[in-house]
Amino acid sequence: MKQMNWKELPHAGTILKAGNANEYKTGSWRSLKPRWIEENCIQCLFCWIYCPDSAVMVKDEKMTGFDYDHCKGCGVCAMECPGKKGSKAIVMEEEGK
Amino acid sequence: MSTTQEKPMTLKSLSHKQDLLSGGHRMCSGCGAPTIVRQVLLAIDEPVVIANATGCLEVSTCLFPYTAWRVPWMHSAFENAAATASGIETMYRSLRKQGKLKKEMKFIAFGGDGGTYDIGFQALSGAMERGHQLLYICYDNGAYMNTGIQRSSATPFGADTTTQPAGSKIQGKTQRRKDLTRIMAAHNVAYAAQASPHNWKDLMTKVKKALATNGPAYMGIVAPCNRGWRTQTNDSILLSRLAVDTCYWPLYEVEGGKWTINYDPKDKKKPVTEWLKPQGRFKHLFAPGNEGLLERFQKYVDQDWESLKKLQEMSKS
Ligand SMILES: Cc1ncc(C[n+]2csc(CCOP(=O)(O)OP(=O)(O)O)c2C)c(N)n1
Ligand code: SF4
Ligand code: SF4
Ligand code: SF4
Ligand SMILES: [Mg+2]
């Protein structure tokens, strides 16, 4: 990102592009990576409502996977996932394996 | 006075809404606060303007030239989010009166516990007393986390912080925490409540109620912080649930002088040690010789819980 000088800065330091933090990728912070096991998923969407990084993707009321550009690998989703018959639908695995 | 009587809130129906806090913010991995903010914003249907006191949430969601907010949002100093929100709300009322603005809008101030219980306390008290139509939300992680875990008046008894560390002289914080939700209720605000992100439905229902009410509203929300609580990155929801199940952080609301406990675990009330044990900031309390401190912690929780039940009972008639 190019540094702006004071003349180029918006008035009063405002940021006019709402939600542009999305362009900043926090996925590289991860040391653990969530993996979705679709056959164990009951589509409760707990993973979606509890994720601190808006990184659980949902389409047409269904969980569809993770946004790995932003997921920091905290594991909250895996912890809260009820899964099916005692088998989790999200497991945390070591990154880069 | 509810303006938004809709179909029951489900995660499926909510999932059609846009997330108003984007990814790419710089809160720590597994932090409880952004989950709270996402739930709060998902609960609102009207246009909303936010004022945010300096603290982890403020500095980490808005690193120039990036912002994670998809709503108008204003940085405030550590001490004056409530004053900022009061000013914005007053300007809004004036513009409405002049006919320059037609839309109904909502106003929220977010502050950490340091920015709310301590340095922002007089700004908050003033805003509530003047009766601004705004909702003040304190995400309470129980210390000044952003500057390195200094104690606040919200820090629990016995917790290890960098300004009251557990060592040979003292065993963490020596004082009891301040009960700000009750202090807000004593301002006779239109609505005051406590919530927890594990119970998203309760939290979001409260946000809707708070914004629909006629007058100032306050919400305290327990916000696990794995850095300051010395826990894992994956347990923010687990620990917020335990805070409620042990009655350390009861879910309740005060509406027009009426106190309602929203969740009473009854005979399932867990000993507070179940909430303390996983947290490194309380590790020393489990050392031999500190049994008395654990007992004291439990006694404080029980006293507050019993008096809350009495307030509910007394305000019934
Ligand atoms: C007047 C003033 N004093 C001190 C600071 C430094 N400061 C920034 S954030 C912060 C602590 C915030 O604590 P809290 O409100 O609990 O929010 P948290 O970081 O825990 O989320 C402090 C002391 C400041 N910004 N302004
Ligand atoms: S690991 Fe954490 S950041 Fe990644 S999707 Fe799960 S809850 Fe979200
Ligand atoms: S929490 Fe687990 S079961 Fe529920 S939607 Fe997410 S992956 Fe599926
Ligand atoms: S220090 Fe605590 S409150 Fe601050 S961003 Fe990290 S986990 Fe969240
Ligand atoms: Mg704090």
CSV table of C-alpha atoms and ligand atoms in Angstrom, one decimal:
chain,number,residue,atom,x,y,z
A,1,MET,CA,0.0,0.0,0.0
A,2,LYS,CA,1.3,3.4,-1.0
A,3,GLN,CA,1.8,5.9,1.8
A,4,MET,CA,-0.2,9.1,1.5
A,5,ASN,CA,1.2,12.5,2.2
A,6,TRP,CA,-0.8,15.0,4.2
A,7,LYS,CA,-2.2,16.7,1.2
A,8,GLU,CA,-3.6,13.4,-0.2
A,9,LEU,CA,-5.2,12.4,3.1
A,10,PRO,CA,-9.0,12.7,3.3
A,11,HIS,CA,-10.3,15.6,5.4
A,12,ALA,CA,-10.1,14.8,9.1
A,13,GLY,CA,-8.7,11.4,8.4
A,14,THR,CA,-12.0,9.9,7.4
A,15,ILE,CA,-12.1,6.5,5.7
A,16,LEU,CA,-14.7,6.6,3.0
A,17,LYS,CA,-14.6,2.9,1.9
A,18,ALA,CA,-16.8,1.2,4.5
A,19,GLY,CA,-15.6,-2.2,5.4
A,20,ASN,CA,-12.4,-2.0,3.4
A,21,ALA,CA,-10.5,-3.9,6.1
A,22,ASN,CA,-11.8,-6.9,4.0
A,23,GLU,CA,-8.9,-6.1,1.6
A,24,TYR,CA,-6.5,-6.8,4.4
A,25,LYS,CA,-5.8,-10.5,4.7
A,26,THR,CA,-5.5,-11.9,8.2
A,27,GLY,CA,-5.4,-15.5,7.0
A,28,SER,CA,-1.6,-15.6,7.3
A,29,TRP,CA,-2.0,-15.3,11.1
A,30,ARG,CA,-3.2,-18.9,11.2
A,31,SER,CA,-1.3,-21.8,12.7
A,32,LEU,CA,-4.3,-24.1,12.8
A,33,LYS,CA,-6.8,-24.4,10.0
A,34,PRO,CA,-10.5,-25.4,10.3
A,35,ARG,CA,-11.6,-28.1,8.0
A,36,TRP,CA,-15.3,-28.6,7.3
A,37,ILE,CA,-16.6,-32.2,7.1
A,38,GLU,CA,-19.9,-31.7,5.3
A,39,GLU,CA,-21.4,-35.1,6.0
A,40,ASN,CA,-21.3,-34.3,9.7
A,41,CYS,CA,-22.9,-30.9,9.3
A,42,ILE,CA,-26.4,-30.3,10.6
A,43,GLN,CA,-26.5,-26.7,9.3
A,44,CYS,CA,-27.1,-25.2,12.8
A,45,LEU,CA,-25.0,-22.1,11.8
A,46,PHE,CA,-23.5,-21.8,15.3
A,47,CYS,CA,-20.0,-21.6,13.6
A,48,TRP,CA,-21.3,-18.6,11.6
A,49,ILE,CA,-22.8,-16.6,14.6
A,50,TYR,CA,-19.8,-17.2,16.8
A,51,CYS,CA,-16.9,-16.6,14.4
A,52,PRO,CA,-15.1,-13.4,15.5
A,53,ASP,CA,-13.7,-12.8,12.0
A,54,SER,CA,-16.8,-13.1,9.8
A,55,ALA,CA,-15.0,-16.0,8.1
A,56,VAL,CA,-17.7,-18.6,8.0
A,57,MET,CA,-19.4,-18.4,4.6
A,58,VAL,CA,-23.1,-18.9,4.4
A,59,LYS,CA,-25.3,-19.0,1.2
A,60,ASP,CA,-29.0,-19.7,1.0
A,61,GLU,CA,-29.1,-20.4,4.8
A,62,LYS,CA,-26.4,-23.0,4.5
A,63,MET,CA,-22.8,-23.1,5.7
A,64,THR,CA,-20.6,-23.5,2.6
A,65,GLY,CA,-17.1,-23.3,4.0
A,66,PHE,CA,-14.5,-20.9,5.3
A,67,ASP,CA,-13.0,-17.6,4.1
A,68,TYR,CA,-9.4,-18.5,4.5
A,69,ASP,CA,-8.3,-15.0,3.5
A,70,HIS,CA,-9.6,-13.8,6.9
A,71,CYS,CA,-9.9,-16.8,9.2
A,72,LYS,CA,-7.3,-16.6,12.0
A,73,GLY,CA,-7.7,-20.2,13.0
A,74,CYS,CA,-8.9,-19.6,16.5
A,75,GLY,CA,-10.9,-22.8,16.7
A,76,VAL,CA,-14.1,-21.2,18.2
A,77,CYS,CA,-16.2,-22.7,15.4
A,78,ALA,CA,-14.8,-26.2,16.0
A,79,MET,CA,-15.3,-25.9,19.7
A,80,GLU,CA,-19.0,-24.9,19.4
A,81,CYS,CA,-19.8,-27.2,16.5
A,82,PRO,CA,-22.3,-29.9,17.7
A,83,GLY,CA,-21.8,-32.0,14.5
A,84,LYS,CA,-23.7,-35.2,14.0
A,85,LYS,CA,-23.9,-38.2,16.5
A,86,GLY,CA,-20.8,-37.0,18.4
A,87,SER,CA,-18.7,-36.4,15.2
A,88,LYS,CA,-17.7,-32.8,14.7
A,89,ALA,CA,-18.3,-31.2,11.4
A,90,ILE,CA,-15.3,-28.9,11.9
A,91,VAL,CA,-11.8,-30.1,12.9
A,92,MET,CA,-8.7,-28.0,13.4
A,93,GLU,CA,-5.6,-29.2,11.6
A,94,GLU,CA,-2.0,-27.9,11.6
A,95,GLU,CA,-1.5,-25.3,8.9
A,96,GLY,CA,0.7,-26.2,5.9
A,97,LYS,CA,0.3,-30.0,6.3
B,1,MET,CA,-43.1,-0.3,23.1
B,2,SER,CA,-41.8,-2.6,20.4
B,3,THR,CA,-41.6,-1.2,16.9
B,4,THR,CA,-40.2,-4.3,15.3
B,5,GLN,CA,-42.6,-7.2,15.9
B,6,GLU,CA,-41.3,-9.8,13.3
B,7,LYS,CA,-41.2,-13.5,12.8
B,8,PRO,CA,-39.1,-15.4,15.3
B,9,MET,CA,-35.4,-14.7,15.1
B,10,THR,CA,-33.5,-17.7,13.7
B,11,LEU,CA,-29.9,-18.0,12.6
B,12,LYS,CA,-31.2,-19.0,9.1
B,13,SER,CA,-33.3,-15.9,8.7
B,14,LEU,CA,-30.4,-13.7,10.1
B,15,SER,CA,-27.9,-15.2,7.7
B,16,HIS,CA,-29.5,-13.3,4.8
B,17,LYS,CA,-28.3,-10.0,6.4
B,18,GLN,CA,-25.0,-8.5,5.5
B,19,ASP,CA,-22.3,-8.7,8.2
B,20,LEU,CA,-21.7,-5.1,9.2
B,21,LEU,CA,-18.3,-5.8,10.6
B,22,SER,CA,-15.9,-7.1,7.9
B,23,GLY,CA,-13.1,-9.6,8.3
B,24,GLY,CA,-9.6,-8.3,8.1
B,25,HIS,CA,-9.8,-6.4,11.4
B,26,ARG,CA,-6.8,-6.9,13.8
B,27,MET,CA,-8.4,-8.1,17.0
B,28,CYS,CA,-6.5,-11.1,18.4
B,29,SER,CA,-7.5,-14.5,17.1
B,30,GLY,CA,-10.4,-15.8,19.2
B,31,CYS,CA,-11.3,-12.5,20.8
B,32,GLY,CA,-14.8,-12.3,22.2
B,33,ALA,CA,-15.4,-8.7,21.3
B,34,PRO,CA,-15.9,-8.9,17.5
B,35,THR,CA,-18.4,-11.8,18.0
B,36,ILE,CA,-20.4,-9.5,20.2
B,37,VAL,CA,-20.2,-6.6,17.7
B,38,ARG,CA,-21.4,-8.9,14.9
B,39,GLN,CA,-24.3,-10.1,16.9
B,40,VAL,CA,-25.3,-6.5,17.9
B,41,LEU,CA,-25.1,-5.2,14.3
B,42,LEU,CA,-27.1,-8.2,13.0
B,43,ALA,CA,-29.9,-7.4,15.4
B,44,ILE,CA,-30.5,-3.9,14.0
B,45,ASP,CA,-32.8,-3.2,11.1
B,46,GLU,CA,-32.6,0.6,11.0
B,47,PRO,CA,-29.6,2.8,9.9
B,48,VAL,CA,-27.2,3.0,12.9
B,49,VAL,CA,-24.3,5.4,13.8
B,50,ILE,CA,-21.6,4.2,16.2
B,51,ALA,CA,-19.3,6.0,18.5
B,52,ASN,CA,-16.4,3.9,19.9
B,53,ALA,CA,-14.2,4.6,22.9
B,54,THR,CA,-10.5,3.9,22.5
B,55,GLY,CA,-9.6,0.4,23.5
B,56,CYS,CA,-8.9,-2.9,21.7
B,57,LEU,CA,-12.1,-2.8,19.7
B,58,GLU,CA,-11.6,0.8,18.5
B,59,VAL,CA,-7.9,0.6,17.6
B,60,SER,CA,-8.1,-2.9,16.0
B,61,THR,CA,-11.1,-2.4,13.8
B,62,CYS,CA,-9.9,0.9,12.3
B,63,LEU,CA,-6.2,0.9,11.4
B,64,PHE,CA,-5.9,3.7,8.8
B,65,PRO,CA,-6.6,3.5,5.9
B,66,TYR,CA,-8.7,0.5,6.7
B,67,THR,CA,-12.0,0.1,8.6
B,68,ALA,CA,-13.9,-3.0,9.3
B,69,TRP,CA,-17.1,-1.1,9.9
B,70,ARG,CA,-19.9,-1.0,7.3
B,71,VAL,CA,-21.8,1.6,9.2
B,72,PRO,CA,-21.0,5.2,10.0
B,73,TRP,CA,-18.5,5.0,12.9
B,74,MET,CA,-16.7,7.6,14.9
B,75,HIS,CA,-13.5,7.3,16.8
B,76,SER,CA,-13.7,8.7,20.3
B,77,ALA,CA,-11.1,9.3,23.0
B,78,PHE,CA,-10.8,6.8,25.8
B,79,GLU,CA,-13.2,8.7,28.1
B,80,ASN,CA,-15.9,10.2,25.9
B,81,ALA,CA,-17.8,7.8,23.7
B,82,ALA,CA,-21.0,8.5,25.5
B,83,ALA,CA,-20.5,12.3,25.0
B,84,THR,CA,-19.7,11.7,21.3
B,85,ALA,CA,-22.9,9.6,20.9
B,86,SER,CA,-24.9,12.3,22.8
B,87,GLY,CA,-23.7,14.9,20.4
B,88,ILE,CA,-24.5,12.9,17.3
B,89,GLU,CA,-27.9,12.1,18.6
B,90,THR,CA,-28.6,15.7,19.5
B,91,MET,CA,-27.6,16.8,16.0
B,92,TYR,CA,-29.9,14.2,14.5
B,93,ARG,CA,-32.8,15.4,16.6
B,94,SER,CA,-32.1,19.0,15.4
B,95,LEU,CA,-31.9,18.0,11.8
B,96,ARG,CA,-35.2,16.1,12.1
B,97,LYS,CA,-36.9,19.1,13.6
B,98,GLN,CA,-35.6,21.3,10.8
B,99,GLY,CA,-37.0,18.8,8.3
B,100,LYS,CA,-33.6,18.1,6.9
B,101,LEU,CA,-33.6,14.4,7.8
B,102,LYS,CA,-36.5,12.0,7.4
B,103,LYS,CA,-35.1,8.6,8.2
B,104,GLU,CA,-35.4,7.0,11.6
B,105,MET,CA,-31.9,6.3,12.9
B,106,LYS,CA,-30.3,4.5,15.9
B,107,PHE,CA,-27.3,5.5,18.0
B,108,ILE,CA,-24.9,3.2,19.8
B,109,ALA,CA,-21.7,3.8,21.8
B,110,PHE,CA,-19.3,1.0,22.4
B,111,GLY,CA,-16.7,1.1,25.2
B,112,GLY,CA,-14.5,-1.3,27.0
B,113,ASP,CA,-14.7,-1.7,30.7
B,114,GLY,CA,-11.9,0.7,31.3
B,115,GLY,CA,-13.6,3.2,29.0
B,116,THR,CA,-16.9,2.7,30.7
B,117,TYR,CA,-16.5,1.8,34.4
B,118,ASP,CA,-13.6,4.1,35.0
B,119,ILE,CA,-12.4,6.9,32.8
B,120,GLY,CA,-15.7,7.2,30.7
B,121,PHE,CA,-17.9,6.9,33.7
B,122,GLN,CA,-18.9,10.6,34.1
B,123,ALA,CA,-19.6,11.0,30.3
B,124,LEU,CA,-21.8,7.8,30.5
B,125,SER,CA,-23.6,8.9,33.7
B,126,GLY,CA,-24.3,12.3,32.1
B,127,ALA,CA,-25.6,10.9,28.9
B,128,MET,CA,-27.9,8.5,30.7
B,129,GLU,CA,-29.1,11.2,33.1
B,130,ARG,CA,-29.8,13.7,30.2
B,131,GLY,CA,-31.9,11.0,28.6
B,132,HIS,CA,-30.4,10.7,25.1
B,133,GLN,CA,-32.0,8.3,22.8
B,134,LEU,CA,-29.0,6.0,22.6
B,135,LEU,CA,-27.7,2.6,23.6
B,136,TYR,CA,-24.4,2.4,25.4
B,137,ILE,CA,-22.8,-1.1,25.2
B,138,CYS,CA,-19.8,-2.0,27.4
B,139,TYR,CA,-18.0,-5.1,26.2
B,140,ASP,CA,-16.5,-6.1,29.5
B,141,ASN,CA,-13.2,-8.1,29.4
B,142,GLY,CA,-12.4,-7.1,32.9
B,143,ALA,CA,-9.1,-5.1,32.4
B,144,TYR,CA,-7.4,-2.5,30.2
B,145,MET,CA,-6.4,-5.1,27.7
B,146,ASN,CA,-5.2,-2.9,24.9
B,147,THR,CA,-2.4,-1.4,26.9
B,148,GLY,CA,-1.3,-4.6,28.6
B,149,ILE,CA,-3.8,-5.9,31.1
B,150,GLN,CA,-4.0,-3.2,33.8
B,151,ARG,CA,-6.7,-3.6,36.4
B,152,SER,CA,-10.0,-1.7,36.1
B,153,SER,CA,-12.9,-1.4,38.5
B,154,ALA,CA,-14.5,-4.2,36.5
B,155,THR,CA,-11.6,-6.6,37.1
B,156,PRO,CA,-12.8,-9.5,39.2
B,157,PHE,CA,-11.6,-10.1,42.7
B,158,GLY,CA,-8.4,-12.1,42.8
B,159,ALA,CA,-7.5,-11.7,39.1
B,160,ASP,CA,-3.8,-11.3,38.2
B,161,THR,CA,-3.2,-8.1,36.3
B,162,THR,CA,0.0,-6.2,35.5
B,163,THR,CA,-0.9,-3.5,38.0
B,164,GLN,CA,-2.0,-5.9,40.8
B,165,PRO,CA,0.0,-9.0,40.0
B,166,ALA,CA,-0.2,-12.1,42.1
B,167,GLY,CA,3.0,-12.5,44.0
B,168,SER,CA,4.3,-12.8,47.5
B,169,LYS,CA,2.6,-9.7,48.8
B,170,ILE,CA,-0.8,-9.8,47.2
B,171,GLN,CA,-2.9,-12.5,45.4
B,172,GLY,CA,-4.1,-10.4,42.5
B,173,LYS,CA,-6.9,-7.9,42.8
B,174,THR,CA,-7.7,-7.2,46.5
B,175,GLN,CA,-11.0,-5.4,45.8
B,176,ARG,CA,-14.5,-6.5,44.7
B,177,ARG,CA,-15.6,-5.4,41.2
B,178,LYS,CA,-18.0,-2.6,40.7
B,179,ASP,CA,-21.5,-3.6,39.6
B,180,LEU,CA,-22.0,-1.1,36.8
B,181,THR,CA,-25.2,-2.6,35.4
B,182,ARG,CA,-26.9,-1.9,38.7
B,183,ILE,CA,-25.4,1.6,38.8
B,184,MET,CA,-26.9,2.2,35.4
B,185,ALA,CA,-30.3,0.8,36.6
B,186,ALA,CA,-30.1,3.3,39.5
B,187,HIS,CA,-30.0,6.1,36.9
B,188,ASN,CA,-33.6,5.0,36.1
B,189,VAL,CA,-32.7,4.5,32.5
B,190,ALA,CA,-35.4,3.2,30.2
B,191,TYR,CA,-33.5,-0.1,29.7
B,192,ALA,CA,-30.5,-1.8,31.3
B,193,ALA,CA,-29.4,-5.3,30.8
B,194,GLN,CA,-26.6,-7.9,30.9
B,195,ALA,CA,-26.0,-10.3,28.1
B,196,SER,CA,-23.4,-12.9,26.9
B,197,PRO,CA,-22.5,-13.8,23.3
B,198,HIS,CA,-23.0,-17.6,23.9
B,199,ASN,CA,-26.7,-16.8,24.1
B,200,TRP,CA,-27.0,-14.9,20.8
B,201,LYS,CA,-30.8,-14.9,20.8
B,202,ASP,CA,-31.0,-13.3,24.3
B,203,LEU,CA,-28.3,-10.7,23.4
B,204,MET,CA,-29.9,-9.8,20.1
B,205,THR,CA,-33.4,-9.6,21.5
B,206,LYS,CA,-32.0,-7.2,24.2
B,207,VAL,CA,-30.4,-5.0,21.5
B,208,LYS,CA,-33.7,-4.8,19.7
B,209,LYS,CA,-35.6,-3.9,22.9
B,210,ALA,CA,-33.0,-1.4,24.0
B,211,LEU,CA,-33.2,0.4,20.6
B,212,ALA,CA,-37.0,0.3,20.5
B,213,THR,CA,-37.4,1.8,24.0
B,214,ASN,CA,-38.1,5.4,24.6
B,215,GLY,CA,-35.0,6.7,26.4
B,216,PRO,CA,-31.4,5.9,27.2
B,217,ALA,CA,-30.3,2.3,27.4
B,218,TYR,CA,-27.3,0.5,28.7
B,219,MET,CA,-26.0,-3.1,28.1
B,220,GLY,CA,-23.1,-4.8,29.7
B,221,ILE,CA,-21.8,-7.8,27.8
B,222,VAL,CA,-19.2,-10.3,29.0
B,223,ALA,CA,-16.3,-10.4,26.6
B,224,PRO,CA,-13.7,-13.1,27.0
B,225,CYS,CA,-10.2,-12.0,26.1
B,226,ASN,CA,-7.7,-14.9,25.8
B,227,ARG,CA,-4.7,-12.6,26.2
B,228,GLY,CA,-5.8,-11.1,29.5
B,229,TRP,CA,-7.7,-14.1,30.8
B,230,ARG,CA,-4.7,-16.4,29.9
B,231,THR,CA,-6.9,-18.9,28.1
B,232,GLN,CA,-7.0,-20.7,24.8
B,233,THR,CA,-8.0,-19.0,21.5
B,234,ASN,CA,-11.0,-21.4,21.1
B,235,ASP,CA,-12.9,-20.9,24.3
B,236,SER,CA,-14.5,-17.5,24.2
B,237,ILE,CA,-18.0,-18.9,23.9
B,238,LEU,CA,-17.4,-21.7,26.3
B,239,LEU,CA,-16.2,-19.2,29.0
B,240,SER,CA,-19.0,-16.7,28.4
B,241,ARG,CA,-21.4,-19.6,28.9
B,242,LEU,CA,-19.7,-20.7,32.1
B,243,ALA,CA,-19.8,-17.1,33.3
B,244,VAL,CA,-23.6,-17.3,33.1
B,245,ASP,CA,-24.0,-20.9,34.3
B,246,THR,CA,-22.0,-20.0,37.5
B,247,CYS,CA,-24.0,-16.8,38.0
B,248,TYR,CA,-20.8,-14.8,37.8
B,249,TRP,CA,-22.5,-12.9,35.0
B,250,PRO,CA,-26.3,-13.3,35.3
B,251,LEU,CA,-28.5,-12.5,32.3
B,252,TYR,CA,-31.1,-10.0,33.4
B,253,GLU,CA,-32.8,-6.8,32.3
B,254,VAL,CA,-34.4,-3.8,34.1
B,255,GLU,CA,-37.2,-2.2,32.2
B,256,GLY,CA,-39.1,0.7,33.9
B,257,GLY,CA,-38.0,-0.4,37.3
B,258,LYS,CA,-38.9,-4.0,36.7
B,259,TRP,CA,-36.1,-6.5,37.2
B,260,THR,CA,-36.2,-9.8,35.2
B,261,ILE,CA,-33.7,-12.6,35.4
B,262,ASN,CA,-33.6,-14.0,31.9
B,263,TYR,CA,-31.9,-17.2,32.8
B,264,ASP,CA,-31.9,-18.9,36.2
B,265,PRO,CA,-29.8,-22.1,36.2
B,266,LYS,CA,-31.6,-23.2,39.5
B,267,ASP,CA,-30.1,-26.5,40.7
B,268,LYS,CA,-27.8,-26.5,37.7
B,269,LYS,CA,-25.9,-23.5,39.1
B,270,LYS,CA,-22.3,-24.4,38.8
B,271,PRO,CA,-19.6,-23.6,41.3
B,272,VAL,CA,-17.6,-20.5,40.2
B,273,THR,CA,-14.4,-22.5,40.2
B,274,GLU,CA,-15.6,-24.0,36.9
B,275,TRP,CA,-15.3,-20.6,35.4
B,276,LEU,CA,-12.1,-19.6,37.2
B,277,LYS,CA,-10.1,-22.8,36.7
B,278,PRO,CA,-9.5,-22.6,32.9
B,279,GLN,CA,-8.3,-19.0,33.3
B,280,GLY,CA,-4.6,-18.4,33.9
B,281,ARG,CA,-5.3,-15.1,35.6
B,282,PHE,CA,-6.8,-17.0,38.5
B,283,LYS,CA,-4.2,-19.8,38.6
B,284,HIS,CA,-2.7,-18.6,41.9
B,285,LEU,CA,-6.1,-18.9,43.7
B,286,PHE,CA,-5.9,-22.7,43.3
B,287,ALA,CA,-2.5,-22.9,45.1
B,288,PRO,CA,-2.5,-24.5,48.6
B,289,GLY,CA,-3.3,-21.9,51.2
B,290,ASN,CA,-5.6,-19.8,49.0
B,291,GLU,CA,-8.7,-21.8,49.6
B,292,GLY,CA,-10.1,-18.9,51.6
B,293,LEU,CA,-9.8,-16.6,48.6
B,294,LEU,CA,-11.8,-19.1,46.4
B,295,GLU,CA,-14.5,-19.2,49.1
B,296,ARG,CA,-14.6,-15.5,49.2
B,297,PHE,CA,-15.0,-15.3,45.4
B,298,GLN,CA,-17.9,-17.8,45.6
B,299,LYS,CA,-19.4,-15.8,48.5
B,300,TYR,CA,-19.4,-12.6,46.4
B,301,VAL,CA,-21.1,-14.4,43.5
B,302,ASP,CA,-23.7,-15.9,45.8
B,303,GLN,CA,-24.4,-12.5,47.5
B,304,ASP,CA,-24.9,-10.7,44.2
B,305,TRP,CA,-27.1,-13.5,42.8
B,306,GLU,CA,-29.3,-13.7,45.9
B,307,SER,CA,-29.8,-9.9,45.9
B,308,LEU,CA,-30.6,-9.9,42.2
B,309,LYS,CA,-33.3,-12.5,42.9
B,310,LYS,CA,-34.7,-10.3,45.6
B,311,LEU,CA,-34.8,-7.3,43.3
B,312,GLN,CA,-36.7,-9.4,40.8
B,313,GLU,CA,-39.1,-10.5,43.6
B,314,MET,CA,-39.5,-7.0,45.0
B,315,SER,CA,-40.3,-5.3,41.6
B,316,LYS,CA,-42.9,-7.9,40.7
B,317,SER,CA,-45.9,-6.1,42.2
C,1,LIG,C1,-6.8,9.6,28.3
C,1,LIG,C2,-6.2,8.3,27.8
C,1,LIG,N1,-5.4,7.6,28.7
C,1,LIG,C3,-4.9,6.4,28.4
C,1,LIG,C4,-5.0,6.0,27.1
C,1,LIG,C5,-4.3,4.7,26.7
C,1,LIG,N2,-5.3,3.6,26.5
C,1,LIG,C6,-5.7,3.3,25.3
C,1,LIG,S1,-6.8,2.0,25.3
C,1,LIG,C7,-6.6,1.8,27.0
C,1,LIG,C8,-7.3,0.7,27.8
C,1,LIG,C9,-8.6,0.4,27.3
C,1,LIG,O1,-9.2,-0.5,28.2
C,1,LIG,P1,-10.7,-0.9,28.0
C,1,LIG,O2,-11.6,0.3,27.9
C,1,LIG,O3,-11.1,-1.9,29.1
C,1,LIG,O4,-10.8,-1.6,26.6
C,1,LIG,P2,-10.0,-3.0,26.2
C,1,LIG,O5,-8.7,-2.5,25.6
C,1,LIG,O6,-9.8,-3.8,27.4
C,1,LIG,O7,-10.9,-3.6,25.2
C,1,LIG,C10,-5.7,2.8,27.5
C,1,LIG,C11,-5.3,2.9,28.9
C,1,LIG,C12,-5.7,6.7,26.2
C,1,LIG,N3,-6.0,6.3,24.9
C,1,LIG,N4,-6.3,7.9,26.6
C,2,SF4,S1,-11.2,-20.8,13.2
C,2,SF4,FE1,-12.0,-18.9,14.2
C,2,SF4,S2,-11.7,-17.4,12.6
C,2,SF4,FE2,-11.6,-19.3,11.5
C,2,SF4,S3,-13.7,-19.7,10.9
C,2,SF4,FE3,-13.4,-20.7,12.8
C,2,SF4,S4,-14.2,-19.2,14.3
C,2,SF4,FE4,-13.8,-18.1,12.4
C,3,SF4,S1,-21.5,-25.5,13.7
C,3,SF4,FE1,-20.9,-27.5,12.7
C,3,SF4,S2,-22.9,-28.5,12.4
C,3,SF4,FE2,-23.3,-26.4,12.8
C,3,SF4,S3,-23.4,-25.4,10.7
C,3,SF4,FE3,-21.3,-25.1,11.5
C,3,SF4,S4,-20.2,-26.9,10.7
C,3,SF4,FE4,-22.4,-27.4,10.5
C,4,SF4,S1,-6.1,-8.3,24.0
C,4,SF4,FE1,-8.0,-9.4,24.5
C,4,SF4,S2,-9.7,-7.9,24.1
C,4,SF4,FE2,-7.8,-7.2,23.0
C,4,SF4,S3,-8.0,-7.9,20.9
C,4,SF4,FE3,-6.7,-9.4,22.1
C,4,SF4,S4,-8.2,-10.9,22.9
C,4,SF4,FE4,-9.4,-9.2,22.2
C,5,MG,MG,-11.2,-4.0,29.0
